[in-house]
Coordinates of C-alpha atoms and ligand atoms in Angstrom, one line a residue:
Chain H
X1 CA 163.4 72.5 128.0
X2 CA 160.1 71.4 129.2
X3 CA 162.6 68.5 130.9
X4 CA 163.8 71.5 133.1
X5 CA 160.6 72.9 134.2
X6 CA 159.3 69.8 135.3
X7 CA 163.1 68.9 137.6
X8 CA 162.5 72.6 138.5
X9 CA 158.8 71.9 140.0
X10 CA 160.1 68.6 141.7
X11 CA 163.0 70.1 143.0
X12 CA 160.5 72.9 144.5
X13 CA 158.0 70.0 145.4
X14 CA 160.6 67.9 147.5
X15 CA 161.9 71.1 149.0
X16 CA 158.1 71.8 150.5
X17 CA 157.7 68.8 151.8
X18 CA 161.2 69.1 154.3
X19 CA 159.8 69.7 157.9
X20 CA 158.7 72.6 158.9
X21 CA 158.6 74.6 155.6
X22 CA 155.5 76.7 154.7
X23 CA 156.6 78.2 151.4
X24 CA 159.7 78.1 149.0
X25 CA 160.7 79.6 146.2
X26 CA 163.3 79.0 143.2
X27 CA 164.3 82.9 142.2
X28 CA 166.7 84.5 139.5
X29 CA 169.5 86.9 141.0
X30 CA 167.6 89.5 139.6
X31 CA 164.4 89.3 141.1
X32 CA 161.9 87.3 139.0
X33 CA 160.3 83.8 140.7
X34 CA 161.2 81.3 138.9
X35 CA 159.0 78.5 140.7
X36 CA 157.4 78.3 143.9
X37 CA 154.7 76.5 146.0
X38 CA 154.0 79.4 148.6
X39 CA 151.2 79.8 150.9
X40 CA 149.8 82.7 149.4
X41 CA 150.1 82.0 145.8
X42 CA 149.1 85.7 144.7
X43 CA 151.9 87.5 146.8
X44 CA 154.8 84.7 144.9
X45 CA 156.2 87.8 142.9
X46 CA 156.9 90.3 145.2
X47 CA 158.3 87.5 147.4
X48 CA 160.7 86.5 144.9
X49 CA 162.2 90.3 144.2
X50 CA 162.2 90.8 147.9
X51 CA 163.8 88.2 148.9
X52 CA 166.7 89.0 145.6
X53 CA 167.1 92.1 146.9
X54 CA 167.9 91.0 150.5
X55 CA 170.3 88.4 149.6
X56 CA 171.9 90.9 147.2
X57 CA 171.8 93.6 149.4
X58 CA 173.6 91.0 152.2
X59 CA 176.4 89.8 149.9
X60 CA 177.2 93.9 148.6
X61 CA 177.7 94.6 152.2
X62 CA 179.7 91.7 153.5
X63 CA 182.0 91.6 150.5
X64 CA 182.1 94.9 150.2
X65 CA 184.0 94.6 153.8
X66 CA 186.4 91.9 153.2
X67 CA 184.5 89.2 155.0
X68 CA 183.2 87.2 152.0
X69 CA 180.3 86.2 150.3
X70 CA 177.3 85.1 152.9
X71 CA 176.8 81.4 153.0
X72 CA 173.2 82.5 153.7
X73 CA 170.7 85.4 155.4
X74 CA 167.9 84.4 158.0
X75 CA 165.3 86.7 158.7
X76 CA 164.1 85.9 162.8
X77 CA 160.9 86.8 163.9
X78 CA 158.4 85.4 166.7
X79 CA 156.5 84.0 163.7
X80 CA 159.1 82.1 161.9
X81 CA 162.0 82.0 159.8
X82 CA 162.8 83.6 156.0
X83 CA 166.1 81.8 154.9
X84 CA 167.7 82.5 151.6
X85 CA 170.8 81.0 149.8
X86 CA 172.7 81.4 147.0
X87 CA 171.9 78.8 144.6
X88 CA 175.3 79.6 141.8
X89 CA 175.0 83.0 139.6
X90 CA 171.6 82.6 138.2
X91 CA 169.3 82.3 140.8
X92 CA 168.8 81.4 144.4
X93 CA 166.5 79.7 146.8
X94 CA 163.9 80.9 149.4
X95 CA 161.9 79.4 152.3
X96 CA 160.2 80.2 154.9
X97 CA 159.6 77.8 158.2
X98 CA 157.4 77.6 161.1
X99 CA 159.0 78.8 164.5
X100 CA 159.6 76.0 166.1
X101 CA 161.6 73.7 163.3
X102 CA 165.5 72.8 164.5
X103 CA 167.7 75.2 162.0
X104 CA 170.3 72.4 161.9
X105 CA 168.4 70.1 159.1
X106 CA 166.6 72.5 157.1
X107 CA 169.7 74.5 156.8
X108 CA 171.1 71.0 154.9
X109 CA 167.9 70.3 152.8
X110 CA 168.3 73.9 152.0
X111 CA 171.9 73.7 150.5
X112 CA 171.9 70.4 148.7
X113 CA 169.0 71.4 147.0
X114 CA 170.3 75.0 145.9
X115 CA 173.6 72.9 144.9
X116 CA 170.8 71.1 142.3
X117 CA 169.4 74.3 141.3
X118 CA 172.6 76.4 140.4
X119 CA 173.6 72.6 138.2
X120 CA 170.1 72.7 136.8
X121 CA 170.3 76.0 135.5
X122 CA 173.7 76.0 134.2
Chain I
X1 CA 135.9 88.2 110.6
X2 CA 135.7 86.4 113.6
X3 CA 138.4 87.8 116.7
X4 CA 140.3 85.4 118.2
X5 CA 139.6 87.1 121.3
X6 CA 143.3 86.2 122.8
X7 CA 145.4 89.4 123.5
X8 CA 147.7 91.0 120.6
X9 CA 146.6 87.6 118.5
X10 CA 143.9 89.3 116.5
X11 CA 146.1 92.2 115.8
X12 CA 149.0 90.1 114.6
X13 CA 146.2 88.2 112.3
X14 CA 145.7 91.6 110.5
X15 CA 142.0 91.6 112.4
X16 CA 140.9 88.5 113.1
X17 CA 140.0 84.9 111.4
X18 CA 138.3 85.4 108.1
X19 CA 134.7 83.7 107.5
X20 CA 135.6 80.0 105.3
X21 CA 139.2 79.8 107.4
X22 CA 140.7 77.4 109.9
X23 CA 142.9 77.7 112.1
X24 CA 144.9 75.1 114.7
X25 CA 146.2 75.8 118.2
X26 CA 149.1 73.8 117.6
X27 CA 150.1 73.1 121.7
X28 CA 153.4 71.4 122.9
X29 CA 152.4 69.1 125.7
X30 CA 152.3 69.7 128.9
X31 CA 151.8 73.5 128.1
X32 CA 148.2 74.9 129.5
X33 CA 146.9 75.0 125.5
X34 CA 143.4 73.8 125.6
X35 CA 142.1 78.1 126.7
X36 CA 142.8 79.3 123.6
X37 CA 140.0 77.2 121.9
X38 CA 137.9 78.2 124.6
X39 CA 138.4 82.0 124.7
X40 CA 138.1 82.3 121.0
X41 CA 134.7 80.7 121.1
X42 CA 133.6 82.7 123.9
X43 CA 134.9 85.8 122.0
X44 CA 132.6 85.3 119.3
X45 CA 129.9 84.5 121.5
X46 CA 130.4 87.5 122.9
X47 CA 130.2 89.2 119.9
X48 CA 127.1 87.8 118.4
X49 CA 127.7 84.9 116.6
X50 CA 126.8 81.6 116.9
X51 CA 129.3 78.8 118.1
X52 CA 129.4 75.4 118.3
X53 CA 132.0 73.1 120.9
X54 CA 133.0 69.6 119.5
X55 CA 133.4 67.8 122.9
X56 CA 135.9 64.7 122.8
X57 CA 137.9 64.5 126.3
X58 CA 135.1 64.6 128.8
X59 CA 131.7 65.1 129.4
X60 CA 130.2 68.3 128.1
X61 CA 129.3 69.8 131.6
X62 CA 133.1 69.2 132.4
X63 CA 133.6 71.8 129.8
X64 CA 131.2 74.1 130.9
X65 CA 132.4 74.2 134.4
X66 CA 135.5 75.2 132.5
X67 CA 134.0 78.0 130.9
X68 CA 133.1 78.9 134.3
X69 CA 136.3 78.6 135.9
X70 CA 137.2 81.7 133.4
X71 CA 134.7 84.1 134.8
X72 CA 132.8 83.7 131.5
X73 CA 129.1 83.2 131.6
X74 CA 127.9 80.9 128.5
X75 CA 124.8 80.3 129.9
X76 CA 123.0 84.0 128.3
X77 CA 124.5 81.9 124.5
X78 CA 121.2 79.0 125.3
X79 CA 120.0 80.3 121.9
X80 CA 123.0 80.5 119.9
X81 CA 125.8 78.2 120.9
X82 CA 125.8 74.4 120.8
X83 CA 127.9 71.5 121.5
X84 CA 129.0 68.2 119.4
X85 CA 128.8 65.7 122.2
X86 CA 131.5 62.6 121.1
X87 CA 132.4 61.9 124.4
X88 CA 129.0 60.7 126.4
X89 CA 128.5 57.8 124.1
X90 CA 131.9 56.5 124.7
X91 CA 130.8 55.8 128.4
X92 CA 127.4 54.8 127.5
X93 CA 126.1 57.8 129.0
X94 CA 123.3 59.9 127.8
X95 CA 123.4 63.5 126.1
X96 CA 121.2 66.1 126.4
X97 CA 123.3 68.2 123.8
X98 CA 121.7 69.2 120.3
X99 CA 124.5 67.2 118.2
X100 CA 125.7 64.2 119.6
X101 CA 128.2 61.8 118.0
X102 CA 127.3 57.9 118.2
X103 CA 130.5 56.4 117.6
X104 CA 133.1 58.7 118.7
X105 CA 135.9 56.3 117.4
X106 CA 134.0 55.9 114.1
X107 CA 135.0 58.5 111.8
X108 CA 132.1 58.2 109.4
X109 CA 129.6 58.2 112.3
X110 CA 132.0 61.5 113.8
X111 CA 132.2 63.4 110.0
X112 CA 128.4 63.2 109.4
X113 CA 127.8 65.2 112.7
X114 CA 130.0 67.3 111.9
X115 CA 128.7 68.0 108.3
X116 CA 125.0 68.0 109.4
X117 CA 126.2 70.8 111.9
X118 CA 128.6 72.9 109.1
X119 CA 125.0 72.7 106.5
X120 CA 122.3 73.1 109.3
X121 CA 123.6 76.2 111.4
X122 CA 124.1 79.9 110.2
X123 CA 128.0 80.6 109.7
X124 CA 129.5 80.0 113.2
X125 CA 132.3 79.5 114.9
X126 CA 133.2 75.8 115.4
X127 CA 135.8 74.8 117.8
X128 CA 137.3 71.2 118.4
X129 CA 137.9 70.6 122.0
X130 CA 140.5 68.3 120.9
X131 CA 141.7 66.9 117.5
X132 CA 144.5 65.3 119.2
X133 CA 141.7 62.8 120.9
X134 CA 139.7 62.4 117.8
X135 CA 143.1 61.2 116.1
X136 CA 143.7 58.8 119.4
X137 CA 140.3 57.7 118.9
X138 CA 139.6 57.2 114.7
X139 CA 143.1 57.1 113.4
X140 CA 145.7 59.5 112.2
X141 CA 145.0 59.0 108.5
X142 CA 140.9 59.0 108.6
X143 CA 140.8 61.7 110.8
X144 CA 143.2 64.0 108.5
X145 CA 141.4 63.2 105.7
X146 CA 137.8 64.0 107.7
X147 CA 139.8 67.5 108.7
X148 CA 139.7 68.7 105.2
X149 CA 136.6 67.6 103.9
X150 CA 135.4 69.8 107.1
X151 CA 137.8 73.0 106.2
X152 CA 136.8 72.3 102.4
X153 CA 132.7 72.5 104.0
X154 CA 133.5 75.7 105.9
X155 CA 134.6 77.7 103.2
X156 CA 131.3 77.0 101.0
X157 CA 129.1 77.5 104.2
X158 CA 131.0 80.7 105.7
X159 CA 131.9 79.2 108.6
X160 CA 135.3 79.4 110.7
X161 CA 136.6 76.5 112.0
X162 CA 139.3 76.2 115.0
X163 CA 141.3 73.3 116.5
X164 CA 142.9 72.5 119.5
X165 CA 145.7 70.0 118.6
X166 CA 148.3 68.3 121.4
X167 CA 151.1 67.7 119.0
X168 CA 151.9 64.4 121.1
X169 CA 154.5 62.4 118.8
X170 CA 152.2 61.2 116.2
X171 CA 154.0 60.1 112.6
X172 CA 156.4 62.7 111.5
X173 CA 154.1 63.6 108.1
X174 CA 151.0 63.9 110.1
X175 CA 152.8 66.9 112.1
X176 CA 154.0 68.2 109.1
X177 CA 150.7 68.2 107.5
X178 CA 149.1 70.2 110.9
X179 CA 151.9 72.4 110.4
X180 CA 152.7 73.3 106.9
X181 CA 149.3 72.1 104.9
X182 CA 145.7 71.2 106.3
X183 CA 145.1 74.3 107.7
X184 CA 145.0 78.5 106.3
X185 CA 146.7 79.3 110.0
X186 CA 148.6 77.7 112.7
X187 CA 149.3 79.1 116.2
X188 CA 151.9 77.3 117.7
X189 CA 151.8 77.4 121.4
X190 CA 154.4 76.2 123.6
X191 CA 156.7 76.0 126.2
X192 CA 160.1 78.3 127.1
X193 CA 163.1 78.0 129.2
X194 CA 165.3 81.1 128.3
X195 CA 167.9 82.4 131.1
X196 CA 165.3 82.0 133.8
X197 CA 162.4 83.2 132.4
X198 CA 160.3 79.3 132.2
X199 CA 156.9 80.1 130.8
X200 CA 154.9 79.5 127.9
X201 CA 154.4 81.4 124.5
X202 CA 152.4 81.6 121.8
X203 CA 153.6 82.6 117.9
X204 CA 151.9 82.5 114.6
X205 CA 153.5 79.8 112.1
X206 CA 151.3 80.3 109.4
X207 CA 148.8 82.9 108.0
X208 CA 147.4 82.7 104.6
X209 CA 145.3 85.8 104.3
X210 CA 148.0 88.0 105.9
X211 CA 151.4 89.2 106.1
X212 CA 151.9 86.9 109.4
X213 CA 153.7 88.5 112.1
X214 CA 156.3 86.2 113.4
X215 CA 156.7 87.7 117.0
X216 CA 156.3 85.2 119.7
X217 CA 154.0 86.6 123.2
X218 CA 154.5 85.1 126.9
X219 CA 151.6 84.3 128.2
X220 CA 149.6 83.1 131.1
X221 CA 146.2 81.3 132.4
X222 CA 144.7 83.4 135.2
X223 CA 141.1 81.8 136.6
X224 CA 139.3 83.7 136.2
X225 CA 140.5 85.6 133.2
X226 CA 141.7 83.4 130.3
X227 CA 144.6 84.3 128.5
X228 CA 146.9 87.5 129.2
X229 CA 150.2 88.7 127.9
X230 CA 152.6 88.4 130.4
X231 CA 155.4 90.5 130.4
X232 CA 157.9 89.1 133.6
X233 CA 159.8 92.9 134.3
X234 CA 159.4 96.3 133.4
X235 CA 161.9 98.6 135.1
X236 CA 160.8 101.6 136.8
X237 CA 163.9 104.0 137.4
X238 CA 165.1 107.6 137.3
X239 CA 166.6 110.2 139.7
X240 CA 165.5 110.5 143.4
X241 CA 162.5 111.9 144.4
X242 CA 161.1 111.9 140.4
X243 CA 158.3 109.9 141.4
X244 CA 159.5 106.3 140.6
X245 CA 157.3 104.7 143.6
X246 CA 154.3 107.1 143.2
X247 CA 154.3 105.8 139.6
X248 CA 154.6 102.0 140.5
X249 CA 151.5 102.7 142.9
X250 CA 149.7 104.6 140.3
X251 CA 149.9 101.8 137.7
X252 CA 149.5 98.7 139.6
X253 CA 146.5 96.8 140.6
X254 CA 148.7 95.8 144.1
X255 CA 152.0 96.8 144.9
X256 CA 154.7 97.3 147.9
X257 CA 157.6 99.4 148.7
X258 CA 160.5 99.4 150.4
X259 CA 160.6 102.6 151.6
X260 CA 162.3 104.1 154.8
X261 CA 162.4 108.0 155.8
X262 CA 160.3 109.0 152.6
X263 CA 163.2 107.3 150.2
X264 CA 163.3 103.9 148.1
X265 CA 166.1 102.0 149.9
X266 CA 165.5 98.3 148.2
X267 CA 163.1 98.5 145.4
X268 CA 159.0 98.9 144.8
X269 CA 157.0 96.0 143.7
X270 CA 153.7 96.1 141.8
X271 CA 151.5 94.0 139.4
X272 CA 149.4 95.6 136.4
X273 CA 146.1 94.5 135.1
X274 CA 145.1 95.9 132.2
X275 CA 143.6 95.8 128.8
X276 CA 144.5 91.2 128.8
X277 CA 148.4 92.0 129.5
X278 CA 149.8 90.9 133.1
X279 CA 152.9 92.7 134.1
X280 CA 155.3 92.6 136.9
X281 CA 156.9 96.1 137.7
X282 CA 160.4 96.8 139.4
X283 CA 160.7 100.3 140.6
X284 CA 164.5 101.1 141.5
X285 CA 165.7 103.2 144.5
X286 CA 167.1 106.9 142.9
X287 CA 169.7 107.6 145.6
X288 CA 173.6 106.8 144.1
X289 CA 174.6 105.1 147.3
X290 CA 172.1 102.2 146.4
X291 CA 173.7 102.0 143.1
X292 CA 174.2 98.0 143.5
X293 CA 170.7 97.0 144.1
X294 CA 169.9 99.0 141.4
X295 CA 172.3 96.9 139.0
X296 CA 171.1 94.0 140.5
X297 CA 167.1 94.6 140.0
X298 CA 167.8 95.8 136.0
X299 CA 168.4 92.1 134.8
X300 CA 166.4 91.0 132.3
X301 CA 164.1 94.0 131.9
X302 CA 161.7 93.8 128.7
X303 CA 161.1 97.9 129.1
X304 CA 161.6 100.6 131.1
X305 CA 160.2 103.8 131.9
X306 CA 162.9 106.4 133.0
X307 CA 160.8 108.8 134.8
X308 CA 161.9 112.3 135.6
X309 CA 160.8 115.2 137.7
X310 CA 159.7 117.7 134.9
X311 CA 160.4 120.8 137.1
X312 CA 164.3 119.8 137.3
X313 CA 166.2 119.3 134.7
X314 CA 169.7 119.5 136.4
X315 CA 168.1 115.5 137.6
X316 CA 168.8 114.7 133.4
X317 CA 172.2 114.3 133.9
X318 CA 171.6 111.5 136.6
X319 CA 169.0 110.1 134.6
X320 CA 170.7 109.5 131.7
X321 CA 173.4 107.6 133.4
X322 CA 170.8 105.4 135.4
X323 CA 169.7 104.4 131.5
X324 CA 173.2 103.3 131.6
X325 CA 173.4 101.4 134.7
X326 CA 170.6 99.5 134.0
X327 CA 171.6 98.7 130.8
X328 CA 168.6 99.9 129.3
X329 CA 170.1 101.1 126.0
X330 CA 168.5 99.1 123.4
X331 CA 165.6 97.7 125.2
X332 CA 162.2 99.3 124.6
X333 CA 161.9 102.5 126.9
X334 CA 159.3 105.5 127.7
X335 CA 160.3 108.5 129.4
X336 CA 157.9 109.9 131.7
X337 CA 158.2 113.6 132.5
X338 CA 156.3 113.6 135.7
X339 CA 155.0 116.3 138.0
X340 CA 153.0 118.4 135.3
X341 CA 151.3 120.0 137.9
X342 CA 153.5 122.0 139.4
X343 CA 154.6 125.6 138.2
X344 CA 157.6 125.4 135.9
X345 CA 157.1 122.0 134.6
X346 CA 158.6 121.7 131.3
X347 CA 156.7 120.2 128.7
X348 CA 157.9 116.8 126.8
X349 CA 159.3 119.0 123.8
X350 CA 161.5 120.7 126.0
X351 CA 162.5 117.6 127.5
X352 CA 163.6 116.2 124.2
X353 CA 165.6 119.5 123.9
X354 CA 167.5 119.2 127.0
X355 CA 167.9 115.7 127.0
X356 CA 168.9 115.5 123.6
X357 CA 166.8 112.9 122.4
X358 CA 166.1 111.5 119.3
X359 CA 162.2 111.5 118.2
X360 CA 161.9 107.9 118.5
X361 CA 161.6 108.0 121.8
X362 CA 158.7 108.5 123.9
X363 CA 158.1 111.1 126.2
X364 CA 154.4 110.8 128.4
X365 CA 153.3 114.0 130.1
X366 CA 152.4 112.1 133.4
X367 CA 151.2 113.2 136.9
X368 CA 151.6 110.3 138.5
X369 CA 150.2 111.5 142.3
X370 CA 147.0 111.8 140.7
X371 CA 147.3 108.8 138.2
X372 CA 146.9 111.1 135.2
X373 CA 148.5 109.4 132.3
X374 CA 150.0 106.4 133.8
X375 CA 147.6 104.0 131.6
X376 CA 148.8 106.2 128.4
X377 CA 151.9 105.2 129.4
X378 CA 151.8 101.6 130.0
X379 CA 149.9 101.1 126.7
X380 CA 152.9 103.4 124.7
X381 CA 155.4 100.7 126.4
X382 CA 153.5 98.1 125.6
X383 CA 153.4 98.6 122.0
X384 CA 156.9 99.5 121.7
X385 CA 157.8 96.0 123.8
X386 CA 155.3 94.0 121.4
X387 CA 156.6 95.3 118.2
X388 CA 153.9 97.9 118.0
X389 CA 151.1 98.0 115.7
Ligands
GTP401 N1 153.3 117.5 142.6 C1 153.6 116.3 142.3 N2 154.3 115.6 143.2 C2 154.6 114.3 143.0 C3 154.1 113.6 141.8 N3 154.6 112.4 141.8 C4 155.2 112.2 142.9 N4 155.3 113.4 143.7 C5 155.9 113.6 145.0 O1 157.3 113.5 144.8 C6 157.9 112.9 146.0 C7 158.7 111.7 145.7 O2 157.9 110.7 145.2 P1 158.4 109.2 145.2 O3 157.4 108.4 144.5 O4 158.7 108.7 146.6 O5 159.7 109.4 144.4 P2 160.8 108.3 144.1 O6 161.3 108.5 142.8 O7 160.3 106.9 144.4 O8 161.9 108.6 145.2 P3 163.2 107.8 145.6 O9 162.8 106.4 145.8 O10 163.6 108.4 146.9 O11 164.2 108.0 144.6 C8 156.7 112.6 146.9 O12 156.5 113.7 147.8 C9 155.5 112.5 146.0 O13 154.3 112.9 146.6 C10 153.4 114.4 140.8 O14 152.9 114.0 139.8 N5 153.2 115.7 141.2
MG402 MG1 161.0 105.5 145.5

């Protein structure tokens, strides 16, 4: 119990500290943050059921047209990047990275750690 | 009576703590425990009465800077509230605070402070910063026994007395004694991992002078602020164009939308302040073609309001099935005929009627563009989520 929380925060800790990344979030399928170390603490929430709602809306539309469930969605702008995956039924996982970090390695951190998120919560 | 001060607590205490009780904060740890000692002595501050802090974990100004930290101003108490200093001597340091504890690891030296406090001062409220430390410090034994010589004082001398307590893993009758024995209430407050929902709770265990209420609150530390309910979703949804984001806006202290061409396509997001709960709201979009994102916002929704536009009730038929779609039969929900200002509007009885509603269920005459009876709302949700009282 309070074992999971504290794997949950470390998971969320090791995942900040990955190059490039500003914030990250651990969120449940349906919208609620789970954990997060985010730059602006007080906007965590809506973050989290933004960022379900994308994903969600993403994998309705592609599976909805035969081409399978997203491996993951990245928002581009000039400012940075929003990347969210799936992290198994429960929940997934968030982050957002500064303009100019390489896609290639985050996009690794990003999955092994959701792979550790969907076994934690299982 | 004293009042807890802590959210929903003094209601489920039938009031409050009576004079000659005690009461432990009985805290897993690791959980953020050590606030509820401090808002229920700032409570009865508050409220006129005096208090006195037993200090064991740091230095007193520590402490104060805690109070601080809260948003709550203990310096207009000078006159009336007082600490136990057992920590200053420990480092050799000097006190400047009216009661101060030689030997903090003595428990002789400790109990006659205490004592000299429970016969000099009016009846009070006396709060241990930390039992758990005094325990480290004098033993588990001495310091039970000390424990009810001190609850046995208060009841003669009127005064209430309140313990924070780490349940670290002391010996297994010791913890049983906390629990089950030394004291007329325990609080148990602790930490949750259900579904995804990972926060911490509080629940009464034990209540002598009333028919405890066993129903366990989420809660959370804001700084400033202390201790609020926190309640993690509460669905907003109903047909388009009702007023679902209108109403999200009207009731939270911040909140967003996802709107595009005047419609909800993805969802509104707001958080509510008010009277100590802290509440996340979901609105839904109303349209049938977003049908999945509404499905996938209901999860694990602790309440809903279903609001409807009050001048169209060929919209019930749609509303009813969004209570299905989101699986809200059986939670706690509030309908909310909105748009009472405008001609035609039926009134909540003739909602019931067309709806064909039993009378258990609430229905709030709201107009949520100009915020009337939004708060009315929220609090007739609120009390149907917490069991209401
Ligand atoms: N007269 C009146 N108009 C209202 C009231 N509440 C909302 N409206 C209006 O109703 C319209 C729809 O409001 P929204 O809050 O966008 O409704 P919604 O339910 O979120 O709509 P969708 O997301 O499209 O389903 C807007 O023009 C509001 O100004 C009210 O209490 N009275
Ligand atoms: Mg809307």
């Amino acid at each position: 119990m309070t074992d999971t929380i504290e794997l949950l925060d470390k998971l969320i800790a090791d995942l900040k500290k990955s190059g490039g990344v500003e914030s990250c979030a651990a969120v449940s399928r349906d919208g609620l943050l789970i954990r997060s170390s985010m730059q602006k603490e007080q906007l965590a929430e809506s973050f989290a059921a933004m960022s379900a709602t994308m994903l969600g809306a993403a994998e309705t539309a592609s599976t909805e047209l035969g081409k399978g469930v997203p491996n993951r969605v990245i928002v581009e702008s000039t400012m940075g990047r929003l990347i969210a995956v799936g992290a198994g039924p429960k929940a997934l996982l968030v982050v957002i990275v500064s303009p100019e970090t390489g896609l290639g390695l985050i996009l690794l951190e990003l999955d092994k750690a959701a792979n550790k998120l969907k076994e934690l919560l299982e | 009576m004293i009042e807890t001060g802590i959210p929903k607590l003094d209601e489920f205490l039938g009031g409050g703590i009576p004079k000659g009780k005690s009461l432990v904060y009985y805290i897993q740890p690791g959980v953020e425990g050590e606030v509820f000692g401090l808002q229920t002595i700032y409570n009865s501050l508050k409220k006129g009465d005096t208090g006195v802090f037993v200090v064991s974990s740091t230095i007193p100004d520590i402490i104060k800077g805690q109070f601080r930290d809260f948003g709550w101003d203990i310096s207009k108490f000078k006159d009336k509230f007082f600490f136990v200093d057992a920590y200053d001597s420990l480092i050799g340091a000097p006190s400047n605070e009216k009661y101060v504890v030689p030997n903090p690891d003595n428990i002789e030296a400790f109990s006659k402070i205490i004592i000299s406090a429970i016969k000099e001062l009016p009846p009070s409220t006396i709060v241990f910063g930390s039992l758990s430390t005094i325990i480290d410090l004098c033993g588990e034994k001495e310091t039970m026994q000390a424990v009810m010589t001190w609850n046995k004082m208060a009841k003669i001398y009127d005064h209430v007395l309140v313990y924070n307590f780490t349940a670290w893993p002391y010996s297994e009758e010791s913890l049983k004694a906390i629990k089950e024995d030394m004291f007329n209430a325990v609080i148990s407050v602790g930490g949750i991992a259900e579904r995804v929902i990972f926060g911490q709770y509080f629940g009464i265990l034990k209540a002598d002078w009333t028919t405890e209420i066993k129903k366990s609150m989420l809660f959370r530390v804001l700084r400033p602020g202390g201790i609020k309910l926190y309640i993690p979703k509460i669905l907003v949804t109903g047909p388009f164009d009702s007023g679902k984001s209108t109403f999200v806006h009207a009731l939270s202290t911040r909140a967003i939308s996802v709107d595009r061409l005047g419609t909800t396509i993805a969802l509104d997001h707001g958080h509510v302040d008010y009277k100590g709960f802290s509440a996340d709201i979901f609105g839904t979009p109303g349209q049938e073609r977003f049908d999945p994102i509404i499905k996938l916002l209901s999860g694990e929704s602790m309440g809903v309001f279903l609001i409807v536009d009050s001048t169209n009730p060929t919209d019930f038929i749609r509303a009813k099935q969004m209570l299905e779609i989101t699986k809200s039969y059986g939670l706690p929900f509030v309908i909310i005929a909105n748009k009472q200002d405008l001609p035609g509007a039926l009134t909540p009885e003739e909602i019931r009627e067309q709806f064909d509603l039993s009378h258990d269920v609430p229905i709030v005459p709201v107009i949520a563009k100009d915020k009337k009876g939004v708060y009315e709302a929220f609090e007739v949700l609120i009390d149907k989520i917490t069991g209401g009282l």
